[in-house]
Amino acid sequence: MNKEFKSDVSPCAVTEEELSLINKLTVKELTAEEVYTFNVILCDNEVDRDCERFDIAALEKLAELFVGVTGIFDHNPGSGNQTARIFEAKTEKIAGKITSCGDEYVCVKAKAYMPRTNKNADLITEIEAGIKKEVSVSCAVSKFTCSVCGENMRHGNCNHVKGKTYGNGMCHCILSDVTDAYEWSFVAIPAQVNAGVTKGYKKFESTENLIKSVKEGRCVKFTYEQAEELCDYITRLESEAQDGRLYRKALTDEAVKFALIAVPSLDNESVRKMCSSVETAELMKLRDAFKQKASEVIPLNPQLKAKKEKPIVNNNEYKF
Ligand SMILES: [Zn+2]
């Protein structure tokens, strides 16, 4: 998923200690004069415009995972090669600041560096000017908890809708169990709050697992792709079911034909009724048994040579 966040970007002077952290990530040893460093806040525990928020453990994990990750500058034309890299990230509590949920405000504050080159000069000037930018972080999260009922919003029995108010609170999704941090980038602040938001949920469940969840009576939410896949699967099943019905009908017709030959006292209707109440595998056995019995009454295959006399068998099991 991608998360966009209005970040404070501020320049910072590089210390000896930080320079050694940076040089752990570089191929060529850089001097303090060769690097430009700045602070960037990547994300926080405030409920965002998608009605989602990270929990503290998720922020801590993100801080850990984002070290060494390269950021790109989306808004600058021809800035394909402009990159900065995070060399330090940690969670930070802002004293006295409380989130809309009433929790202490915590954010992931990172330090990034880039080489002081002509290519980066404009960007450095912009950062020096104290700009505020939108930062987009791309990460993978595996747990989606409903703030109202505590159930998994993807697979639990939760039917709450993000952004709707229930009782005294608005439902939002708590993101936790961060598994990966892919990238971060600066993007131009969209004029509209929700403009430019891209969210791509990975297809993380197979159709089989989704069906299993449905069978177990759990509430399941489908992505568009998953719903399409499920529709294809249902169409395939319908086609197979049609084949099955045709086969079953042919099997019943055969069983009835042999049954009436084998036991003339039976009537068509009652034999059909009997056939309809058994599984297909049982119906096949029944058909074979009636066929065997019928062949004793009337030879079903033309007899080209004399058959051996068969012993009389006890036919109790076929009596009705
Ligand atoms: Zn819920």
Coordinates of C-alpha atoms and ligand atoms in Angstrom, one line a residue:
M1 CA 0.0 0.0 0.0
N2 CA 1.0 3.6 -0.5
K3 CA 0.5 6.2 2.2
E4 CA 0.7 9.8 1.5
F5 CA 1.5 12.2 4.3
K6 CA 2.1 15.9 4.6
S7 CA 5.6 16.0 5.9
D8 CA 7.9 18.6 7.4
V9 CA 11.1 18.6 5.6
S10 CA 13.9 20.5 7.3
P11 CA 17.6 20.8 6.6
C12 CA 20.0 19.5 9.3
A13 CA 23.7 19.7 9.8
V14 CA 25.6 16.4 9.6
T15 CA 27.5 15.2 12.6
E16 CA 30.5 13.0 12.7
E17 CA 28.4 10.1 13.9
E18 CA 25.8 10.6 11.2
L19 CA 28.6 10.8 8.5
S20 CA 29.8 7.4 9.6
L21 CA 26.2 6.1 9.3
I22 CA 26.0 7.6 5.8
N23 CA 29.3 6.1 4.8
K24 CA 28.0 2.6 5.8
L25 CA 25.6 3.0 2.9
T26 CA 27.9 4.5 0.3
V27 CA 30.4 2.9 -2.1
K28 CA 32.8 5.9 -1.9
E29 CA 33.5 7.6 1.4
L30 CA 31.9 11.0 1.5
T31 CA 33.0 14.0 3.5
A32 CA 30.7 16.3 5.4
E33 CA 31.1 18.9 2.6
E34 CA 29.9 16.5 0.0
V35 CA 26.6 15.5 1.6
Y36 CA 23.4 17.4 2.2
T37 CA 21.2 16.0 4.9
F38 CA 17.6 16.7 5.9
N39 CA 14.9 15.5 8.2
V40 CA 11.7 14.1 6.8
I41 CA 8.7 12.8 8.7
L42 CA 7.5 9.7 6.9
C43 CA 4.3 8.8 8.6
D44 CA 2.5 9.0 12.0
N45 CA -0.2 7.4 14.1
E46 CA -2.9 9.9 13.1
V47 CA -6.0 8.6 11.2
D48 CA -5.3 9.5 7.5
R49 CA -7.8 10.5 4.8
D50 CA -8.3 6.8 3.9
C51 CA -9.5 6.4 7.5
E52 CA -6.5 4.3 8.3
R53 CA -3.7 4.6 10.9
F54 CA -0.6 2.8 11.8
D55 CA -0.2 1.4 15.3
I56 CA 2.9 2.2 17.3
A57 CA 4.5 -1.2 16.7
A58 CA 4.0 -0.7 12.9
L59 CA 5.7 2.7 13.1
E60 CA 8.6 1.2 15.0
K61 CA 8.9 -1.5 12.3
L62 CA 8.7 1.1 9.5
A63 CA 11.5 3.1 11.2
E64 CA 13.6 0.0 11.2
L65 CA 12.8 -1.0 7.6
F66 CA 13.2 2.4 6.0
V67 CA 16.9 2.8 6.9
G68 CA 18.9 2.5 3.7
V69 CA 15.8 2.9 1.5
T70 CA 16.1 5.3 -1.4
G71 CA 13.6 8.1 -1.9
I72 CA 12.7 9.7 -5.2
F73 CA 11.5 13.2 -6.1
D74 CA 8.3 12.8 -8.0
H75 CA 7.4 16.4 -8.5
N76 CA 10.5 17.7 -10.3
P77 CA 10.4 17.3 -14.0
G78 CA 13.4 15.4 -15.2
S79 CA 14.4 14.4 -11.7
G80 CA 14.7 10.8 -12.5
N81 CA 18.2 10.6 -11.1
Q82 CA 17.5 12.8 -8.0
T83 CA 17.5 10.5 -5.1
A84 CA 18.1 10.7 -1.4
R85 CA 18.6 7.9 1.0
I86 CA 17.5 7.4 4.5
F87 CA 20.4 6.8 6.9
E88 CA 18.6 7.0 10.2
A89 CA 14.9 6.6 11.2
K90 CA 13.2 6.4 14.5
T91 CA 9.8 7.0 16.1
E92 CA 9.4 10.2 18.0
K93 CA 6.7 11.3 20.4
I94 CA 5.7 15.0 20.2
A95 CA 5.1 16.2 23.8
G96 CA 1.6 17.4 24.4
K97 CA 0.3 16.5 20.9
I98 CA -2.7 14.2 20.9
T99 CA -4.1 12.4 17.9
S100 CA -7.8 12.4 17.0
C101 CA -8.1 9.0 18.7
G102 CA -6.8 10.5 22.0
D103 CA -3.4 8.8 21.8
E104 CA 0.0 10.4 22.2
Y105 CA 1.1 11.6 18.7
V106 CA 4.0 9.5 17.4
C107 CA 5.7 9.9 14.0
V108 CA 8.6 8.2 12.1
K109 CA 11.3 10.8 11.8
A110 CA 14.0 10.0 9.3
K111 CA 17.2 11.6 8.2
A112 CA 18.1 11.4 4.6
Y113 CA 21.2 12.4 2.7
M114 CA 22.0 13.3 -0.9
P115 CA 25.2 14.3 -2.6
R116 CA 25.8 18.0 -3.1
T117 CA 25.8 18.1 -6.9
N118 CA 24.7 20.7 -9.5
K119 CA 21.8 18.4 -10.3
N120 CA 20.6 18.6 -6.7
A121 CA 21.1 22.3 -6.2
D122 CA 17.5 23.4 -6.9
L123 CA 16.2 20.8 -4.6
I124 CA 18.5 21.8 -1.8
T125 CA 17.5 25.4 -2.2
E126 CA 13.8 24.3 -2.0
I127 CA 14.5 22.3 1.2
E128 CA 16.5 25.3 2.7
A129 CA 13.5 27.5 2.0
G130 CA 11.5 25.4 4.5
I131 CA 9.0 23.8 2.1
K132 CA 6.4 21.4 3.3
K133 CA 5.9 18.4 1.1
E134 CA 3.8 15.4 0.7
V135 CA 5.7 12.2 1.3
S136 CA 4.4 8.9 -0.1
V137 CA 5.6 5.8 1.6
S138 CA 5.1 2.4 0.0
C139 CA 5.0 -0.5 2.4
A140 CA 3.3 -3.9 3.0
V141 CA 1.0 -4.5 5.9
S142 CA -0.6 -7.8 6.9
K143 CA -3.0 -6.9 9.7
F144 CA -6.1 -4.7 9.3
T145 CA -8.0 -4.3 12.5
C146 CA -11.4 -2.5 12.9
S147 CA -11.3 0.2 15.5
V148 CA -14.9 -0.4 16.5
C149 CA -15.1 -4.2 17.0
G150 CA -11.4 -5.3 16.9
E151 CA -12.0 -7.8 14.1
N152 CA -9.9 -8.2 11.0
M153 CA -11.5 -5.8 8.5
R154 CA -10.5 -8.0 5.6
H155 CA -11.5 -11.5 6.8
G156 CA -13.1 -11.2 10.2
N157 CA -16.8 -10.9 10.9
C158 CA -16.6 -7.1 10.8
N159 CA -19.2 -5.3 8.8
H160 CA -18.2 -1.7 9.9
V161 CA -17.5 0.8 7.2
K162 CA -14.4 3.1 7.4
G163 CA -15.3 6.7 7.9
K164 CA -18.8 5.9 9.4
T165 CA -19.6 6.9 12.9
Y166 CA -20.6 4.2 15.4
G167 CA -21.5 5.1 18.9
N168 CA -19.0 7.8 19.9
G169 CA -16.3 7.1 17.4
M170 CA -15.6 7.0 13.7
C171 CA -14.6 3.6 12.3
H172 CA -11.1 3.4 11.0
C173 CA -8.7 0.7 10.2
I174 CA -5.6 0.1 12.3
L175 CA -2.7 -1.1 10.2
S176 CA -0.2 -3.4 11.9
D177 CA 2.3 -6.2 11.2
V178 CA 4.4 -4.3 8.7
T179 CA 6.3 -6.8 6.6
D180 CA 8.1 -4.6 4.1
A181 CA 9.1 -1.0 3.3
Y182 CA 9.6 -0.6 -0.5
E183 CA 10.2 3.1 -1.1
W184 CA 9.4 6.7 -0.2
S185 CA 9.0 9.7 -2.5
F186 CA 8.2 13.3 -2.5
V187 CA 5.1 14.1 -4.4
A188 CA 3.5 17.5 -5.3
I189 CA 0.8 18.3 -2.8
P190 CA -2.5 17.6 -4.6
A191 CA -5.0 20.5 -4.8
Q192 CA -7.8 18.2 -3.6
V193 CA -7.3 16.3 -0.5
N194 CA -7.9 12.9 -2.1
A195 CA -6.4 13.6 -5.5
G196 CA -3.4 11.6 -6.4
V197 CA -3.9 8.9 -3.8
T198 CA -3.0 5.6 -5.2
K199 CA -3.7 2.5 -3.3
G200 CA -2.8 -0.9 -4.5
Y201 CA -3.7 -3.8 -2.4
K202 CA -1.8 -6.9 -3.2
K203 CA -3.8 -9.9 -4.0
F204 CA -3.0 -11.8 -0.9
E205 CA -5.7 -14.5 -0.8
S206 CA -6.3 -17.3 -3.2
T207 CA -9.9 -18.0 -4.4
E208 CA -9.8 -21.3 -2.5
N209 CA -9.0 -19.5 0.7
L210 CA -11.7 -16.9 0.2
I211 CA -14.3 -19.7 -0.5
K212 CA -13.1 -21.5 2.6
S213 CA -13.7 -18.3 4.6
V214 CA -17.2 -18.0 3.2
K215 CA -17.9 -21.7 4.0
E216 CA -16.8 -21.1 7.6
G217 CA -19.3 -18.3 7.8
R218 CA -16.8 -15.5 8.1
C219 CA -17.3 -12.1 6.5
V220 CA -15.1 -11.7 3.5
K221 CA -14.2 -8.6 1.5
F222 CA -13.2 -9.0 -2.1
T223 CA -11.0 -6.8 -4.3
Y224 CA -12.3 -6.1 -7.8
E225 CA -9.9 -8.7 -9.2
Q226 CA -10.9 -11.3 -6.6
A227 CA -14.6 -10.8 -7.4
E228 CA -13.8 -11.2 -11.1
E229 CA -11.9 -14.4 -10.4
L230 CA -14.7 -15.7 -8.3
C231 CA -17.2 -15.0 -11.0
D232 CA -15.1 -17.0 -13.5
Y233 CA -14.9 -19.8 -11.0
I234 CA -18.7 -19.8 -10.6
T235 CA -19.2 -19.8 -14.4
R236 CA -16.9 -22.9 -14.7
L237 CA -18.8 -24.7 -11.9
E238 CA -22.1 -23.9 -13.6
S239 CA -20.9 -25.4 -16.8
E240 CA -19.6 -28.5 -15.0
A241 CA -22.9 -28.8 -13.1
Q242 CA -24.8 -28.7 -16.4
D243 CA -22.6 -31.6 -17.6
G244 CA -23.3 -33.4 -14.4
R245 CA -27.1 -33.0 -14.7
L246 CA -27.0 -34.4 -18.2
Y247 CA -25.0 -37.4 -17.1
R248 CA -27.3 -38.0 -14.1
K249 CA -30.4 -37.9 -16.4
A250 CA -28.9 -40.4 -18.8
L251 CA -27.9 -42.6 -15.9
T252 CA -31.4 -42.5 -14.3
D253 CA -33.0 -43.3 -17.7
E254 CA -30.7 -46.4 -18.0
A255 CA -31.3 -47.5 -14.4
V256 CA -35.1 -47.2 -14.9
K257 CA -35.0 -49.1 -18.1
F258 CA -33.1 -52.0 -16.6
A259 CA -35.1 -52.0 -13.4
L260 CA -38.4 -52.3 -15.3
I261 CA -37.0 -55.2 -17.3
A262 CA -35.5 -56.9 -14.2
V263 CA -38.6 -56.4 -12.0
P264 CA -41.7 -55.9 -14.2
S265 CA -43.9 -55.3 -11.1
L266 CA -42.1 -52.0 -10.5
D267 CA -43.5 -48.8 -12.0
N268 CA -41.6 -46.1 -13.7
E269 CA -42.5 -43.4 -11.3
S270 CA -41.4 -45.2 -8.1
V271 CA -38.1 -46.3 -9.7
R272 CA -37.4 -42.7 -10.7
K273 CA -38.2 -41.5 -7.2
M274 CA -35.9 -44.0 -5.8
C275 CA -33.1 -43.1 -8.2
S276 CA -33.5 -39.4 -7.4
S277 CA -32.8 -40.0 -3.7
V278 CA -29.4 -41.6 -4.1
E279 CA -25.9 -40.2 -4.8
T280 CA -24.6 -40.5 -8.3
A281 CA -22.1 -43.2 -7.3
E282 CA -24.9 -45.3 -5.7
L283 CA -27.0 -44.7 -8.8
M284 CA -24.3 -46.2 -10.9
K285 CA -24.1 -49.3 -8.7
L286 CA -27.9 -49.6 -8.9
R287 CA -27.9 -49.2 -12.7
D288 CA -25.2 -52.0 -12.9
A289 CA -27.2 -54.3 -10.6
F290 CA -30.4 -53.8 -12.5
K291 CA -28.5 -54.3 -15.8
Q292 CA -27.1 -57.6 -14.5
K293 CA -30.5 -58.7 -13.4
A294 CA -32.2 -57.6 -16.6
S295 CA -29.7 -59.5 -18.7
E296 CA -30.8 -62.6 -16.9
V297 CA -34.4 -61.9 -17.8
I298 CA -33.8 -60.8 -21.4
P299 CA -30.4 -61.2 -23.1
L300 CA -29.2 -57.6 -23.6
N301 CA -26.4 -58.6 -26.1
P302 CA -27.1 -60.7 -29.1
Q303 CA -25.9 -64.2 -28.3
L304 CA -23.7 -65.4 -31.0
K305 CA -22.6 -68.5 -29.2
A306 CA -24.2 -70.6 -26.6
K307 CA -23.7 -69.3 -23.1
K308 CA -22.9 -71.5 -20.1
E309 CA -25.8 -72.0 -17.8
K310 CA -25.5 -69.6 -14.9
P311 CA -26.1 -70.7 -11.4
I312 CA -29.3 -69.3 -9.9
V313 CA -28.3 -66.4 -7.6
N314 CA -30.1 -65.2 -4.6
N315 CA -31.7 -61.9 -5.7
N316 CA -33.0 -60.8 -2.3
E317 CA -31.0 -57.7 -2.3
Y318 CA -32.8 -56.4 -5.4
K319 CA -36.3 -57.1 -4.1
F320 CA -38.5 -54.1 -3.2
Ligands
ZN1 ZN -15.7 -3.8 12.9

